[in-house]
Structure formats: C-alpha cells, structure tokens
C-alpha cells in the first residue's frame, strides 16, 4: 500500500520555485505587465536553500546512525552527474550557435566542480564565475559546502550544531565585511540553510523552539553583518541587487519565508491547498529545470528570436530536457551505476557492524 506523501506541500514549493526561476531568466520573452512580478529570482533560490536544509535534516535526523560517507556519496551522486552533463551541454550549445560564452575553459570547469563559483556581478571577493555564465550554478557553490558542513557536524545534537553555525557565521560576517572572500561569504550564508533544518527539527518535535532558535541564529548573523558593514552600507549607492545590500536582501527573504512557512504549518491546514498537489509533478525534475534552462534559453533565442512562441518552445524544451536528465539519466543510469557499484564494493570488505543505515 502506498503511503501518503506528507511533504507534498514542500514538493509543490520546490517545483514552483524552479518554474519561477525559469520565468525570471526568460522574462523578456513574456508580456510586459507580468515582468515586474518576475524580478525575485534571488528569493526563489533562498527558498531552495531552506527547502534543502529541511529535507536533508528531516530525512537524516531520524536515522539510528548517521553514515557520513554514505551521506556525502549520495549527495555527490545527486548533484554531479547532471551538473557535469549540463556543463558539457553548454559547450555544445556554444559550438552549435557559434557563441563564445565566457568561462567555458578547463579551469572554470574544475573550479565549478569544487564549488568555488558565484555570480560575478553581485558580490566582491567571490572567487570564480559560473561555468558558461550559467548563472543559476552560483547556488551550487554554496550547497555543496552546506552538505559538507552537515556531514562534519552530523544529524544529532541539533542545539550544539546550531550554536556552532551561529559562531562561525558571525565571525564570517565580520571577516567578509573587511576582507571579502568566497569562504567567508559561503559560511555567512550557512544559517539560511540551517534555518531549513530548524524548521524540520520543529516539525519532527512538534514544537516551535528549534524554529525560534534557528531564526535567532539568522538574526544574530544579520545583525553582525550590518554592524560590520555599516560604513559600506551608509556610503554605498548600489541597488538592492548588489553588495552590500544583496546579502541583507537574502537574509530578509529567508526570514520572511520561514515565518510564513511556520505560520502556515501551525494555523493553515494543508488540506485547504490540496488542489495544488498536482503541481508537485515538477518536484522530481526541479533540479534539472533549474540547472539546464539558461543554456537552453540561449539556444532557442539564437534560432527563434524574441516572442511568445519562443518562450513556449523554450519552456517545453526545458521540461523535456529536465525529464531526460532527472528520470532517464539520473535515476536509471547514474544512480544505479554509482550507488550499486559502491555497495557492491562495500560488501567485499569484512563486516564490522550490522547497524542499519
């Protein structure tokens, strides 16, 4: 008997967030009246961070044991096969269209694999550009390090881990404000991901306390950043889409999403929104949608030019390609090959423990 999916509201949010990012990047092809509503792609990515933290902690904190190697391997298999294919696809599209997008060289490829990339225009000291100027890849430069940090701390002892997150993020906020660098910037954003974990902890324990502590961690980090960057903020004439304001914008978005999330979970029955559940069909291919749509947009625009028909073709191609990447390639080729191969290698070793993983 198939069990009911308790996380379907989150899957709806994940699918819609991916679709929103697609519309954000292709808004020039859409009618002018809707374009002002599509200016918040950054916020959609912050929602992805929260959802990621929630799902990871929700799944792993209830296990009897936390296998760090298994966790990291599964995260690697989940992210990198599709990631590598899309980077290769970007090079192929450049060849077909006669384009010469920047940052498609071998060093950029390696830097992106190592999670050192970020959006070049928004923040100082960020390291390296996204491969092929595929801007959504900037978030992977954070996500892979968030996973690594979670693997180091483990899934248990949530309060201790949250305290460590807060201390590290506050120190990183101060360092980044005076000496901008990619490492400090990534750790500065760690409480956003961990707030998602706090939401999961609150859901599992059926209490608001973990959420309030996670929110407090985020607020403390934000206050540290504002105080350390006060002179820059005061003297800057940048927009909210650039440093030093973009970081504040991201933190405020995370706080807003989390508060609405918690309020909805406590006071609004999910059944009232059951009509939205069919939209969760986008969730299993949301990563593919997110990572592949920018090179496909360039490809379709090159051959068709601007217009509504171009957007329809682009959206359709994105869904098809995401489906092929996630369902056919990832689930039927990459995951069985890599995960089963690792398990097969593991059983040849002496059995030390019979603990379930």
PDB file of C-alpha atoms in Angstrom, residues 15 18-23 25-26 29 82 86 89 93 134 136 281-282 284-301 310-327:
ATOM      1  CA  UNK A  15       8.561  22.808  -8.285  1.00  0.00           C
ATOM      2  CA  UNK A  18      12.164  26.174 -10.102  1.00  0.00           C
ATOM      3  CA  UNK A  19       9.477  27.346 -12.530  1.00  0.00           C
ATOM      4  CA  UNK A  20       9.697  30.870 -11.141  1.00  0.00           C
ATOM      5  CA  UNK A  21      13.474  30.977 -11.673  1.00  0.00           C
ATOM      6  CA  UNK A  22      12.911  29.908 -15.289  1.00  0.00           C
ATOM      7  CA  UNK A  23      10.369  32.693 -15.786  1.00  0.00           C
ATOM      8  CA  UNK A  25      15.506  34.493 -16.518  1.00  0.00           C
ATOM      9  CA  UNK A  26      13.201  34.482 -19.557  1.00  0.00           C
ATOM     10  CA  UNK A  29      10.040  36.957 -23.693  1.00  0.00           C
ATOM     11  CA  UNK A  82      23.666  16.107 -14.077  1.00  0.00           C
ATOM     12  CA  UNK A  86      24.880  20.359 -18.301  1.00  0.00           C
ATOM     13  CA  UNK A  89      25.865  20.667 -22.956  1.00  0.00           C
ATOM     14  CA  UNK A  93      25.357  24.798 -27.472  1.00  0.00           C
ATOM     15  CA  UNK A 134      25.067  29.727 -16.414  1.00  0.00           C
ATOM     16  CA  UNK A 136      21.910  29.531 -11.532  1.00  0.00           C
ATOM     17  CA  UNK A 281       4.930  16.755 -10.517  1.00  0.00           C
ATOM     18  CA  UNK A 282       7.615  19.385 -11.123  1.00  0.00           C
ATOM     19  CA  UNK A 284      11.270  15.340  -9.211  1.00  0.00           C
ATOM     20  CA  UNK A 285      12.688  17.307 -12.151  1.00  0.00           C
ATOM     21  CA  UNK A 286      13.162  20.666 -10.403  1.00  0.00           C
ATOM     22  CA  UNK A 287      16.945  20.338 -10.165  1.00  0.00           C
ATOM     23  CA  UNK A 288      17.133  19.566 -13.879  1.00  0.00           C
ATOM     24  CA  UNK A 289      14.881  22.529 -14.670  1.00  0.00           C
ATOM     25  CA  UNK A 290      16.975  24.826 -12.529  1.00  0.00           C
ATOM     26  CA  UNK A 291      20.358  23.825 -13.868  1.00  0.00           C
ATOM     27  CA  UNK A 292      19.649  23.438 -17.606  1.00  0.00           C
ATOM     28  CA  UNK A 293      17.286  26.261 -18.522  1.00  0.00           C
ATOM     29  CA  UNK A 294      19.814  29.079 -19.074  1.00  0.00           C
ATOM     30  CA  UNK A 295      21.858  27.368 -21.826  1.00  0.00           C
ATOM     31  CA  UNK A 296      18.622  26.168 -23.439  1.00  0.00           C
ATOM     32  CA  UNK A 297      17.242  29.716 -23.352  1.00  0.00           C
ATOM     33  CA  UNK A 298      20.288  30.961 -25.264  1.00  0.00           C
ATOM     34  CA  UNK A 299      19.932  28.113 -27.742  1.00  0.00           C
ATOM     35  CA  UNK A 300      16.242  28.761 -28.500  1.00  0.00           C
ATOM     36  CA  UNK A 301      16.632  32.542 -28.654  1.00  0.00           C
ATOM     37  CA  UNK A 310       9.974  31.304 -28.439  1.00  0.00           C
ATOM     38  CA  UNK A 311       9.102  31.158 -24.748  1.00  0.00           C
ATOM     39  CA  UNK A 312       6.665  28.277 -25.281  1.00  0.00           C
ATOM     40  CA  UNK A 313       9.289  26.298 -27.202  1.00  0.00           C
ATOM     41  CA  UNK A 314      11.930  27.131 -24.599  1.00  0.00           C
ATOM     42  CA  UNK A 315       9.689  26.092 -21.690  1.00  0.00           C
ATOM     43  CA  UNK A 316       8.720  22.854 -23.416  1.00  0.00           C
ATOM     44  CA  UNK A 317      12.328  22.024 -24.267  1.00  0.00           C
ATOM     45  CA  UNK A 318      13.386  22.756 -20.683  1.00  0.00           C
ATOM     46  CA  UNK A 319      10.773  20.380 -19.251  1.00  0.00           C
ATOM     47  CA  UNK A 320      11.693  17.633 -21.698  1.00  0.00           C
ATOM     48  CA  UNK A 321      15.424  18.018 -21.080  1.00  0.00           C
ATOM     49  CA  UNK A 322      14.913  18.135 -17.294  1.00  0.00           C
ATOM     50  CA  UNK A 323      12.839  14.955 -17.503  1.00  0.00           C
ATOM     51  CA  UNK A 324      15.508  13.201 -19.541  1.00  0.00           C
ATOM     52  CA  UNK A 325      18.245  14.322 -17.156  1.00  0.00           C
ATOM     53  CA  UNK A 326      16.446  13.519 -13.898  1.00  0.00           C
ATOM     54  CA  UNK A 327      14.371  10.455 -14.741  1.00  0.00           C
TER      55      UNK A 327
END
